[in-house]
Amino acid sequence: MEEFIRNNLAPTETCTICCEPFSEGHAPVALQCAHIFGHGCFTDWLRNGDGNTNSCPLCRAQLFEETVFHPYRIWGILCQENPQRLCEYMKALWQGIQRQSHADPGNGQTLVQNVIWKPLWEVRDPRNENCTFRRYVRYLNDLSPQYGVLNPVDEAIIPILRLSELLACVYKRVPLYLTTSTDLAMLVWKANQSIGVREGKVNWSLVCRAARDLDGPYFPLLHLYTVLISQYIIHGDELTTWPTKRHEKMNYVVQNCCTMIGSSWTGYPTNHFKDQLIVVYEELRRHQKDTGRISLRGTPSEGYIVKGLWSLAGNWQIKRTELR
């Protein structure tokens, strides 16, 4: 016992990591496993070490439960950003879409640079290590060598790519002055957010589901779609006389509100949805062209109008014999 006390209970004077003596600026810290290290050395090990950094460097005793990282968590955190920061990001994204509209459409590298990287880079806070946009940029940097910038499959990348494509779709369908609208930008954000993280593109089934369930999670997507219809009516509909036959109405509405607006979306609208769409289009056209009401522009107060239109269309019983 005496020999053990003399040889094995010597006081610790140096840090096991850096082998430097402890001092006022290099204070010792003891772990639960009783190993002692310099405070600065050990915190550096926790933050920047390789491998199993949630354990003691000597005995590998677990120090804390490490949270498993899921890629979609970054997107979830981004969705919780305050509205002002999200507005700044959407403004930068609009500008990225505008840059891309003047670029070579076949250059995928330019698309990623203009629409993905630059907006995130512009709104990041370089002074804040925990800034969500900065973390997103770092994560994209880490992914690039593995997946490449043109074919990402990561759940943190899918929503932001889909957001860019959705915004590009809106950019083609609305007048230039609306591309500076904060309300419309945030509606695009909410519509994209409602889709989730695994859908690579907007799917018509979600739009159809939103038309059936106006209080459901996909209503922002339906609201945005209705805004695009409204904008087409005011800026693209050049019909002088509205058709009277059902098949003529159907062909016209499907061509301009499904084939044209949703050309990049996956799936197909249902026949029931198309029937609803005719009613919604006629009502919007009557209000905007005949009575001179302003078009829908994506403001929060329009929600009850959109719900009213689709509710009317859903309850409208169509007599097939009269519409042939």
PDB file of N, CA and C in Angstrom, residues 157-166 191-192 195-207 263-267:
ATOM      1  N   ILE A 157     -31.069  19.594 -48.936  1.00  0.00           N
ATOM      2  CA  ILE A 157     -30.914  20.283 -50.203  1.00  0.00           C
ATOM      3  C   ILE A 157     -32.215  20.287 -50.993  1.00  0.00           C
ATOM      4  N   ILE A 158     -32.986  19.209 -50.899  1.00  0.00           N
ATOM      5  CA  ILE A 158     -34.217  19.074 -51.679  1.00  0.00           C
ATOM      6  C   ILE A 158     -35.158  20.273 -51.496  1.00  0.00           C
ATOM      7  N   PRO A 159     -35.463  20.706 -50.247  1.00  0.00           N
ATOM      8  CA  PRO A 159     -36.420  21.814 -50.108  1.00  0.00           C
ATOM      9  C   PRO A 159     -35.936  23.127 -50.708  1.00  0.00           C
ATOM     10  N   ILE A 160     -34.621  23.386 -50.620  1.00  0.00           N
ATOM     11  CA  ILE A 160     -34.133  24.672 -51.111  1.00  0.00           C
ATOM     12  C   ILE A 160     -34.058  24.688 -52.634  1.00  0.00           C
ATOM     13  N   LEU A 161     -33.783  23.531 -53.229  1.00  0.00           N
ATOM     14  CA  LEU A 161     -33.840  23.431 -54.687  1.00  0.00           C
ATOM     15  C   LEU A 161     -35.278  23.590 -55.177  1.00  0.00           C
ATOM     16  N   ARG A 162     -36.206  22.952 -54.477  1.00  0.00           N
ATOM     17  CA  ARG A 162     -37.617  23.059 -54.852  1.00  0.00           C
ATOM     18  C   ARG A 162     -38.114  24.486 -54.692  1.00  0.00           C
ATOM     19  N   LEU A 163     -37.654  25.168 -53.632  1.00  0.00           N
ATOM     20  CA  LEU A 163     -38.013  26.568 -53.429  1.00  0.00           C
ATOM     21  C   LEU A 163     -37.548  27.413 -54.603  1.00  0.00           C
ATOM     22  N   SER A 164     -36.335  27.177 -55.071  1.00  0.00           N
ATOM     23  CA  SER A 164     -35.796  27.934 -56.205  1.00  0.00           C
ATOM     24  C   SER A 164     -36.619  27.689 -57.462  1.00  0.00           C
ATOM     25  N   GLU A 165     -36.979  26.429 -57.709  1.00  0.00           N
ATOM     26  CA  GLU A 165     -37.770  26.102 -58.892  1.00  0.00           C
ATOM     27  C   GLU A 165     -39.176  26.709 -58.809  1.00  0.00           C
ATOM     28  N   LEU A 166     -39.765  26.685 -57.609  1.00  0.00           N
ATOM     29  CA  LEU A 166     -41.093  27.255 -57.428  1.00  0.00           C
ATOM     30  C   LEU A 166     -41.062  28.760 -57.640  1.00  0.00           C
ATOM     31  N   ALA A 191     -45.690  28.031 -49.084  1.00  0.00           N
ATOM     32  CA  ALA A 191     -46.148  26.968 -49.980  1.00  0.00           C
ATOM     33  C   ALA A 191     -45.087  25.874 -50.086  1.00  0.00           C
ATOM     34  N   ASN A 192     -43.839  26.276 -50.225  1.00  0.00           N
ATOM     35  CA  ASN A 192     -42.753  25.306 -50.317  1.00  0.00           C
ATOM     36  C   ASN A 192     -42.566  24.573 -48.991  1.00  0.00           C
ATOM     37  N   ILE A 195     -44.814  21.522 -48.199  1.00  0.00           N
ATOM     38  CA  ILE A 195     -44.638  20.281 -48.961  1.00  0.00           C
ATOM     39  C   ILE A 195     -43.786  19.263 -48.215  1.00  0.00           C
ATOM     40  N   GLY A 196     -42.900  19.732 -47.341  1.00  0.00           N
ATOM     41  CA  GLY A 196     -42.041  18.817 -46.601  1.00  0.00           C
ATOM     42  C   GLY A 196     -40.644  18.748 -47.190  1.00  0.00           C
ATOM     43  N   VAL A 197     -39.873  17.739 -46.790  1.00  0.00           N
ATOM     44  CA  VAL A 197     -38.470  17.691 -47.188  1.00  0.00           C
ATOM     45  C   VAL A 197     -38.154  16.597 -48.204  1.00  0.00           C
ATOM     46  N   ARG A 198     -39.074  15.691 -48.467  1.00  0.00           N
ATOM     47  CA  ARG A 198     -38.725  14.553 -49.325  1.00  0.00           C
ATOM     48  C   ARG A 198     -39.261  14.663 -50.748  1.00  0.00           C
ATOM     49  N   GLU A 199     -40.245  15.547 -50.983  1.00  0.00           N
ATOM     50  CA  GLU A 199     -40.780  15.731 -52.334  1.00  0.00           C
ATOM     51  C   GLU A 199     -39.820  16.586 -53.145  1.00  0.00           C
ATOM     52  N   GLY A 200     -39.269  16.015 -54.214  1.00  0.00           N
ATOM     53  CA  GLY A 200     -38.312  16.763 -55.025  1.00  0.00           C
ATOM     54  C   GLY A 200     -38.942  17.905 -55.786  1.00  0.00           C
ATOM     55  N   LYS A 201     -40.202  17.764 -56.173  1.00  0.00           N
ATOM     56  CA  LYS A 201     -40.908  18.803 -56.921  1.00  0.00           C
ATOM     57  C   LYS A 201     -42.328  18.946 -56.388  1.00  0.00           C
ATOM     58  N   VAL A 202     -42.981  20.023 -56.788  1.00  0.00           N
ATOM     59  CA  VAL A 202     -44.393  20.187 -56.456  1.00  0.00           C
ATOM     60  C   VAL A 202     -45.165  19.088 -57.177  1.00  0.00           C
ATOM     61  N   ASN A 203     -46.078  18.455 -56.469  1.00  0.00           N
ATOM     62  CA  ASN A 203     -46.872  17.382 -57.053  1.00  0.00           C
ATOM     63  C   ASN A 203     -48.330  17.829 -57.133  1.00  0.00           C
ATOM     64  N   TRP A 204     -48.952  17.560 -58.259  1.00  0.00           N
ATOM     65  CA  TRP A 204     -50.338  17.975 -58.442  1.00  0.00           C
ATOM     66  C   TRP A 204     -51.263  17.361 -57.391  1.00  0.00           C
ATOM     67  N   SER A 205     -50.912  16.200 -56.882  1.00  0.00           N
ATOM     68  CA  SER A 205     -51.770  15.555 -55.883  1.00  0.00           C
ATOM     69  C   SER A 205     -51.909  16.419 -54.633  1.00  0.00           C
ATOM     70  N   LEU A 206     -50.849  17.189 -54.298  1.00  0.00           N
ATOM     71  CA  LEU A 206     -50.914  18.067 -53.127  1.00  0.00           C
ATOM     72  C   LEU A 206     -51.837  19.255 -53.377  1.00  0.00           C
ATOM     73  N   VAL A 207     -51.805  19.779 -54.602  1.00  0.00           N
ATOM     74  CA  VAL A 207     -52.704  20.889 -54.954  1.00  0.00           C
ATOM     75  C   VAL A 207     -54.143  20.412 -54.924  1.00  0.00           C
ATOM     76  N   SER A 263     -46.133  23.286 -65.524  1.00  0.00           N
ATOM     77  CA  SER A 263     -45.416  22.452 -66.494  1.00  0.00           C
ATOM     78  C   SER A 263     -44.294  21.637 -65.864  1.00  0.00           C
ATOM     79  N   SER A 264     -43.685  22.149 -64.792  1.00  0.00           N
ATOM     80  CA  SER A 264     -42.557  21.435 -64.165  1.00  0.00           C
ATOM     81  C   SER A 264     -42.996  20.583 -62.971  1.00  0.00           C
ATOM     82  N   TRP A 265     -44.294  20.563 -62.667  1.00  0.00           N
ATOM     83  CA  TRP A 265     -44.784  19.801 -61.525  1.00  0.00           C
ATOM     84  C   TRP A 265     -44.980  18.338 -61.920  1.00  0.00           C
ATOM     85  N   THR A 266     -44.932  17.470 -60.947  1.00  0.00           N
ATOM     86  CA  THR A 266     -45.098  16.037 -61.215  1.00  0.00           C
ATOM     87  C   THR A 266     -46.552  15.623 -61.007  1.00  0.00           C
ATOM     88  N   GLY A 267     -46.905  14.467 -61.578  1.00  0.00           N
ATOM     89  CA  GLY A 267     -48.271  13.981 -61.450  1.00  0.00           C
ATOM     90  C   GLY A 267     -49.233  14.725 -62.367  1.00  0.00           C
TER      91      GLY A 267
END
